[in-house]
CSV table of C-alpha atoms in Angstrom, one decimal:
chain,number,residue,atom,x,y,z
A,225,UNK,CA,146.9,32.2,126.9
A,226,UNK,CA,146.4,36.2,127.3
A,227,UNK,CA,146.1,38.2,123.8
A,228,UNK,CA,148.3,41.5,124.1
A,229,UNK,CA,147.8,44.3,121.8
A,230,UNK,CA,149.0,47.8,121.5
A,231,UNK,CA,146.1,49.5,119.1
A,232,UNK,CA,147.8,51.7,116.6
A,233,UNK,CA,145.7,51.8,113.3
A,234,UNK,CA,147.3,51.0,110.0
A,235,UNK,CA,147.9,47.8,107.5
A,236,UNK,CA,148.7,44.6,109.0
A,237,UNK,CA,151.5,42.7,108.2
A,238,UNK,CA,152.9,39.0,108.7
A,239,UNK,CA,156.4,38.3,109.8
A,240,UNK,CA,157.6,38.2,106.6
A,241,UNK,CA,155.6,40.8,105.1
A,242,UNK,CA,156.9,43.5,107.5
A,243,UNK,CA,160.5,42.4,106.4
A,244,UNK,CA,159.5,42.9,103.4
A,245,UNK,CA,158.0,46.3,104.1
A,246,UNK,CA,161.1,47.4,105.5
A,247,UNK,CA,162.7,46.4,102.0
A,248,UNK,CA,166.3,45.7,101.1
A,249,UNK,CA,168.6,48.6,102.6
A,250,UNK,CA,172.2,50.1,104.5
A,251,UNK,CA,171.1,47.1,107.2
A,252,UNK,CA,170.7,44.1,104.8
A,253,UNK,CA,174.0,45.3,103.1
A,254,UNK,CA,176.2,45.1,106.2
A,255,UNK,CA,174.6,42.2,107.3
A,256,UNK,CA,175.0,40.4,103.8
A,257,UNK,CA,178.8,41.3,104.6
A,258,UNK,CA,179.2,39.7,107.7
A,259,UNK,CA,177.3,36.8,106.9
A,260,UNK,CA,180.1,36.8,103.9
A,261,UNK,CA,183.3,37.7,105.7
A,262,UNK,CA,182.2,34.7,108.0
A,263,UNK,CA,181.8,32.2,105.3
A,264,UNK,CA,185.4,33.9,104.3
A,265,UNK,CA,187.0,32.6,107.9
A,266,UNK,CA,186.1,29.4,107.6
A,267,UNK,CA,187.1,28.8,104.0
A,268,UNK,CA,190.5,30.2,105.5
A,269,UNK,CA,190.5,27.6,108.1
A,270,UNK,CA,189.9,24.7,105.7
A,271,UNK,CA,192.2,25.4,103.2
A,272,UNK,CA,195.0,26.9,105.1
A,273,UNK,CA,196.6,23.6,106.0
A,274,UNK,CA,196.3,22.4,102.6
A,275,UNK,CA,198.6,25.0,101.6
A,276,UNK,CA,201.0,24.4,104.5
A,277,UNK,CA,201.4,20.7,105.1
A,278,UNK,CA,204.7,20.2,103.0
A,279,UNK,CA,205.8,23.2,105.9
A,280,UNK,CA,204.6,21.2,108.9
A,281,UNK,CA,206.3,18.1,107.4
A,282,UNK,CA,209.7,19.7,107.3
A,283,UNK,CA,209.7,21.2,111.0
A,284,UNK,CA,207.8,17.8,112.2
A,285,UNK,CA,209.3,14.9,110.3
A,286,UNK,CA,205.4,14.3,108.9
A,287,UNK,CA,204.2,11.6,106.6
A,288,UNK,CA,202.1,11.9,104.2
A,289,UNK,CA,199.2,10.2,106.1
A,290,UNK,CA,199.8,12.8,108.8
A,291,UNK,CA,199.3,15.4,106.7
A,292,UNK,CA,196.4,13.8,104.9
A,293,UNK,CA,194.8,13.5,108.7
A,294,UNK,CA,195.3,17.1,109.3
A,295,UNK,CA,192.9,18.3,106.8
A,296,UNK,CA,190.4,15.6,107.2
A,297,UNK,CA,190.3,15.7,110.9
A,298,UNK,CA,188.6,19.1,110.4
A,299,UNK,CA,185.4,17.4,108.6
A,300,UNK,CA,185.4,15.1,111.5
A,301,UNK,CA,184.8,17.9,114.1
A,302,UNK,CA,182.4,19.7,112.0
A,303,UNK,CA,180.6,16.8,111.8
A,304,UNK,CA,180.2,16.6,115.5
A,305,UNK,CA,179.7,20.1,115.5
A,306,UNK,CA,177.5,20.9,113.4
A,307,UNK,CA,174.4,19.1,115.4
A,308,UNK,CA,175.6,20.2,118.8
A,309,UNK,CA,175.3,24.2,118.0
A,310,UNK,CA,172.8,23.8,115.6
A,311,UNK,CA,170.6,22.6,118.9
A,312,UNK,CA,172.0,25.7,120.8
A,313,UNK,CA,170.9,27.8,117.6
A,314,UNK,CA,167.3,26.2,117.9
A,315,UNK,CA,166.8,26.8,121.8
A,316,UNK,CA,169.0,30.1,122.2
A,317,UNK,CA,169.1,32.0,118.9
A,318,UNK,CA,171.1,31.7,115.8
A,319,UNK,CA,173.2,35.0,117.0
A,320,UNK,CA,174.1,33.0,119.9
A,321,UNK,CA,175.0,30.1,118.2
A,322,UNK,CA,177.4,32.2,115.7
A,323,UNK,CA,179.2,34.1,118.5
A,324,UNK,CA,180.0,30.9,120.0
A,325,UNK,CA,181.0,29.2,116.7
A,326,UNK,CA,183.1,32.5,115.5
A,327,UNK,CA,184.3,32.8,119.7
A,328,UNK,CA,185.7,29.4,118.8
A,329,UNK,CA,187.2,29.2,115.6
A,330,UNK,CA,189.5,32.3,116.6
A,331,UNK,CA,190.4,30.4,119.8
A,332,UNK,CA,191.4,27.4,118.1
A,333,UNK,CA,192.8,28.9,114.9
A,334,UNK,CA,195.1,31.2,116.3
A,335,UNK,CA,196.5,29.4,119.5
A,336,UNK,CA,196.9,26.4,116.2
A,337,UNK,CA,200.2,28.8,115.6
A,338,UNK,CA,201.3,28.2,118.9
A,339,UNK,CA,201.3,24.3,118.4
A,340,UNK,CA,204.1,22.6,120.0
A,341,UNK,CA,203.5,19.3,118.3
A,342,UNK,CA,202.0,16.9,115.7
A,343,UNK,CA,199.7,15.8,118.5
A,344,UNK,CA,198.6,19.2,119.6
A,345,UNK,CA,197.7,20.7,116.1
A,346,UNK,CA,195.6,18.0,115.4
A,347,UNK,CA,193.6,19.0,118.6
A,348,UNK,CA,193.7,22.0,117.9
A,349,UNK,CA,192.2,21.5,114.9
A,350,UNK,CA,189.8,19.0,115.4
A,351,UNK,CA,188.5,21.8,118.0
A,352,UNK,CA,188.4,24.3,115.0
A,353,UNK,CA,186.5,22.1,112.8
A,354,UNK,CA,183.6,21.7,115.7
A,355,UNK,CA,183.0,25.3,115.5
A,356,UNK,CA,182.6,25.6,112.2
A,357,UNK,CA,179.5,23.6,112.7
A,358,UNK,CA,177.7,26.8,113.6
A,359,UNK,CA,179.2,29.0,110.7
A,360,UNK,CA,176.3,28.3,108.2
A,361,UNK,CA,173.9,30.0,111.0
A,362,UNK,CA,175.4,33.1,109.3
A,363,UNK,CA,173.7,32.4,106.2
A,364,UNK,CA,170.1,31.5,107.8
A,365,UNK,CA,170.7,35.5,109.7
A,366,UNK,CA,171.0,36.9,106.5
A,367,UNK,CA,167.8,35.4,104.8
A,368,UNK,CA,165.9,36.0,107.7
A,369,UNK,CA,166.3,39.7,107.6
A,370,UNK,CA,165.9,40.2,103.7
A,371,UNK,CA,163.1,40.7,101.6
A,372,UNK,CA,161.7,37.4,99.9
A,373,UNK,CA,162.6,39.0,96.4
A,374,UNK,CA,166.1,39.2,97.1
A,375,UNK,CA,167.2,35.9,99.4
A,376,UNK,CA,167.9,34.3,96.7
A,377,UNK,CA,170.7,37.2,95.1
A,378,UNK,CA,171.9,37.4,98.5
A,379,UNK,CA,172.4,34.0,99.5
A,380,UNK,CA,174.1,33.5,95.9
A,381,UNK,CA,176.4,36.6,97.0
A,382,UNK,CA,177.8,34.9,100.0
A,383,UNK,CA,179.4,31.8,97.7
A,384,UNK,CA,181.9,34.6,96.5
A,385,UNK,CA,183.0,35.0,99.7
A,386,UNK,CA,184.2,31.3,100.2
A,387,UNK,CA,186.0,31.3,96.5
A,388,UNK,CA,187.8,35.1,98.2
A,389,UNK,CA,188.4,33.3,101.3
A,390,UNK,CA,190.3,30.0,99.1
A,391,UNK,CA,191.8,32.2,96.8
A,392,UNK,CA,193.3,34.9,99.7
A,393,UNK,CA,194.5,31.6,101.2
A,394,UNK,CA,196.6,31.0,98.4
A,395,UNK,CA,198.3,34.8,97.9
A,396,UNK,CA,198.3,35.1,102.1
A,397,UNK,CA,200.4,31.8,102.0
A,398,UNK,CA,202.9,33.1,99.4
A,399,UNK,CA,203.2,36.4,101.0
A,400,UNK,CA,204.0,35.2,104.4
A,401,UNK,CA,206.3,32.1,103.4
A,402,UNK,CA,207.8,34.2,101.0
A,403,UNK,CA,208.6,37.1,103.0
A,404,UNK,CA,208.7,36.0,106.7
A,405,UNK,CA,209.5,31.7,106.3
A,406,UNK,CA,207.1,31.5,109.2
A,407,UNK,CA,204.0,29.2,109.4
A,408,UNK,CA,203.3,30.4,112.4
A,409,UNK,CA,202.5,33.8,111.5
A,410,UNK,CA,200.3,32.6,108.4
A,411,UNK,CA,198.1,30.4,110.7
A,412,UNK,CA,198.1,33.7,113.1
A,413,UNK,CA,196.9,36.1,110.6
A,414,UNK,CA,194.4,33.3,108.9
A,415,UNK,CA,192.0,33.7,112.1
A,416,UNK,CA,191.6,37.5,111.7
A,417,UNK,CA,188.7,37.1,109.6
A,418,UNK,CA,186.8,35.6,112.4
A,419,UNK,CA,187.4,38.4,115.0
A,420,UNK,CA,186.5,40.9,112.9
A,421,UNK,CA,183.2,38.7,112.3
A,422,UNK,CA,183.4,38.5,116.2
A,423,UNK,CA,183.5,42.4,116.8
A,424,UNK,CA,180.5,43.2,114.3
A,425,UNK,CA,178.3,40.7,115.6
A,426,UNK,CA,177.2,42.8,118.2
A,427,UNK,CA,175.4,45.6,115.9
A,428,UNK,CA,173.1,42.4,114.4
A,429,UNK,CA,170.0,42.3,116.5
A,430,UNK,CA,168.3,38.7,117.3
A,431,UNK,CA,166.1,37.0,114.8
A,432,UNK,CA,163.0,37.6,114.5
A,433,UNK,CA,161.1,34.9,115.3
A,434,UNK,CA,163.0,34.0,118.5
A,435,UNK,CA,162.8,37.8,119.5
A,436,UNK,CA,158.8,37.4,119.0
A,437,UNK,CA,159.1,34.2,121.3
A,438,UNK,CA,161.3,35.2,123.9
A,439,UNK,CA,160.9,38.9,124.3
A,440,UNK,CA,158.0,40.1,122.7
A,441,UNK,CA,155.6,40.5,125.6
A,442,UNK,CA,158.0,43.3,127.1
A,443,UNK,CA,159.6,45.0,123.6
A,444,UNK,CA,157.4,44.0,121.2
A,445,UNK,CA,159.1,46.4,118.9
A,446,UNK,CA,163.0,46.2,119.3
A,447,UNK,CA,164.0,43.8,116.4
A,448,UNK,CA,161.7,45.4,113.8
A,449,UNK,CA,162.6,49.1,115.2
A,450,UNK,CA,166.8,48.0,114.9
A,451,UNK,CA,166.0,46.5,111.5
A,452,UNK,CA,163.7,49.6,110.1
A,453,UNK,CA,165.4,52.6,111.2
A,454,UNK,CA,168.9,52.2,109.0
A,455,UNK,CA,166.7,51.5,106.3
A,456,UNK,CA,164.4,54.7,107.2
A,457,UNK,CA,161.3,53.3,107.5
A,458,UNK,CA,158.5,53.1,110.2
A,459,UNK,CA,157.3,49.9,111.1
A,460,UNK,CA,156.0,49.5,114.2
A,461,UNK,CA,154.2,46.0,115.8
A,462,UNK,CA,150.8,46.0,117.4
A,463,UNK,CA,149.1,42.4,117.8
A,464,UNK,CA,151.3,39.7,120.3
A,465,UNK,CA,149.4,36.6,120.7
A,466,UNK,CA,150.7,33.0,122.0
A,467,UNK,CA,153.6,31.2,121.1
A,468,UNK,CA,151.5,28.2,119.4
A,469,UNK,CA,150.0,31.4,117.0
A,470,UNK,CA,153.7,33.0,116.4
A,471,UNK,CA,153.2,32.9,112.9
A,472,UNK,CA,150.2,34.9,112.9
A,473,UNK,CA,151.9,37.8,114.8
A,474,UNK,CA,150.9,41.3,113.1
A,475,UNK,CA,152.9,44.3,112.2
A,476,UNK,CA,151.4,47.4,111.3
A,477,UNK,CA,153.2,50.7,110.1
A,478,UNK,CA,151.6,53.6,111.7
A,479,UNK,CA,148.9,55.8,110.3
């Protein structure tokens, strides 16, 4: 396979040695966020009917069982989902795999409110819990694009999002029921986290490694460029070789 090369002198640098060139900065931060606010959603998702059940059994006529299946039948779609956009995430890029995953777990969480029945939440549902199969791709995003001396930290930061997420559960549920009586509403507002997940995603630029595999021969220098520039520094890639040699791909930063 053809070697391409754009010969600008300077150090070279691996994959993950140009990350960490470009260091921990404004990027990492906001992407460290949405990674969070995503783990956030669906901690909202999963606890939110925990907190509601005695409701649903009152306007439904529920047993206990019912209410018990509610919950679990969540598990049971991330199960299935979980392998299904994990493959899309493998052959089309974790970003893409997380838009879909967030696209549905708004869908199905907020047209949940509009439930008309027993039977149709626990579609409903059961369709939420499939797309949350494709939230941990947020967490692989973020230790992609961070330095190797700070994954760690970071990742570690994210698990305080899911104890925000089950704890704003909680104090969203009192507000609502205490306020406005309506289950609807709580559901409602309990899939906002995931469209402002939705809205952001768009200032996150692919992965790395998928970008070097599926665009690099015509922008060799668009991921690393998007992830550099908020962090002021100059990294620029000179060395693009085949696919079966992605992983000795070289960065330089310019002389």
């Amino acid at each position: 396979m053809t070697t391409h090369s754009i010969s600008i002198p300077g150090t070279i640098y691996s994959v993950d040695d140009a990350v960490n060139q470009v260091g921990y900065g404004a990027f990492q931060i906001r992407l460290t966020l949405l990674a969070g606010l995503g783990w956030l959603a669906d901690s909202f998702e999963i606890f939110i009917l925990s907190v509601i059940g005695d409701f649903l059994a009152c306007e439904w006529t529920l047993y206990r069982w019912q209410i018990a299946l509610l919950t679990s039948i969540v598990f049971a779609g991330i199960m299935v989902g979980s392998p299904i956009l994990g493959t899309i995430a493998d052959v089309y890029g974790r970003k893409r795999s997380l838009v879909i995953s967030m696209v549905l777990l708004f869908f199905f969480g907020a047209v949940s409110a509009a439930a008309p029945s027993y039977t149709w939440m626990v579609f409903f549902r059961t369709c939420m819990g499939f797309s949350l199969g494709g939230i941990a791709q947020g967490v692989t995003l973020n230790s992609e694009y961070c330095p190797t001396n700070v994954r760690g930290k970071t990742g570690f930061y994210l698990c305080y999002f899911w104890s925000l997420g089950s704890i704003g559960v909680v104090l969203l549920t009192w507000v609502v029921m205490e306020y406005l009586n309506n289950w609807r509403i709580l559901l409602a507002l309990a899939s906002v986290p995931s469209l402002i997940v939705i809205l952001s995603l768009k200032r996150i630029a692919k992965p790395h490694l998928q970008d070097c595999i599926v665009i690099f021969f015509s922008e060799p220098n668009n991921v690393f460029d998007y992830l550099s520039i908020p962090n002021e520094v100059s990294l620029r890639c000179v060395t693009c070789t085949s696919v079966r040699q992605l992983f000795r791909i070289s960065f330089v930063t310019p002389s």
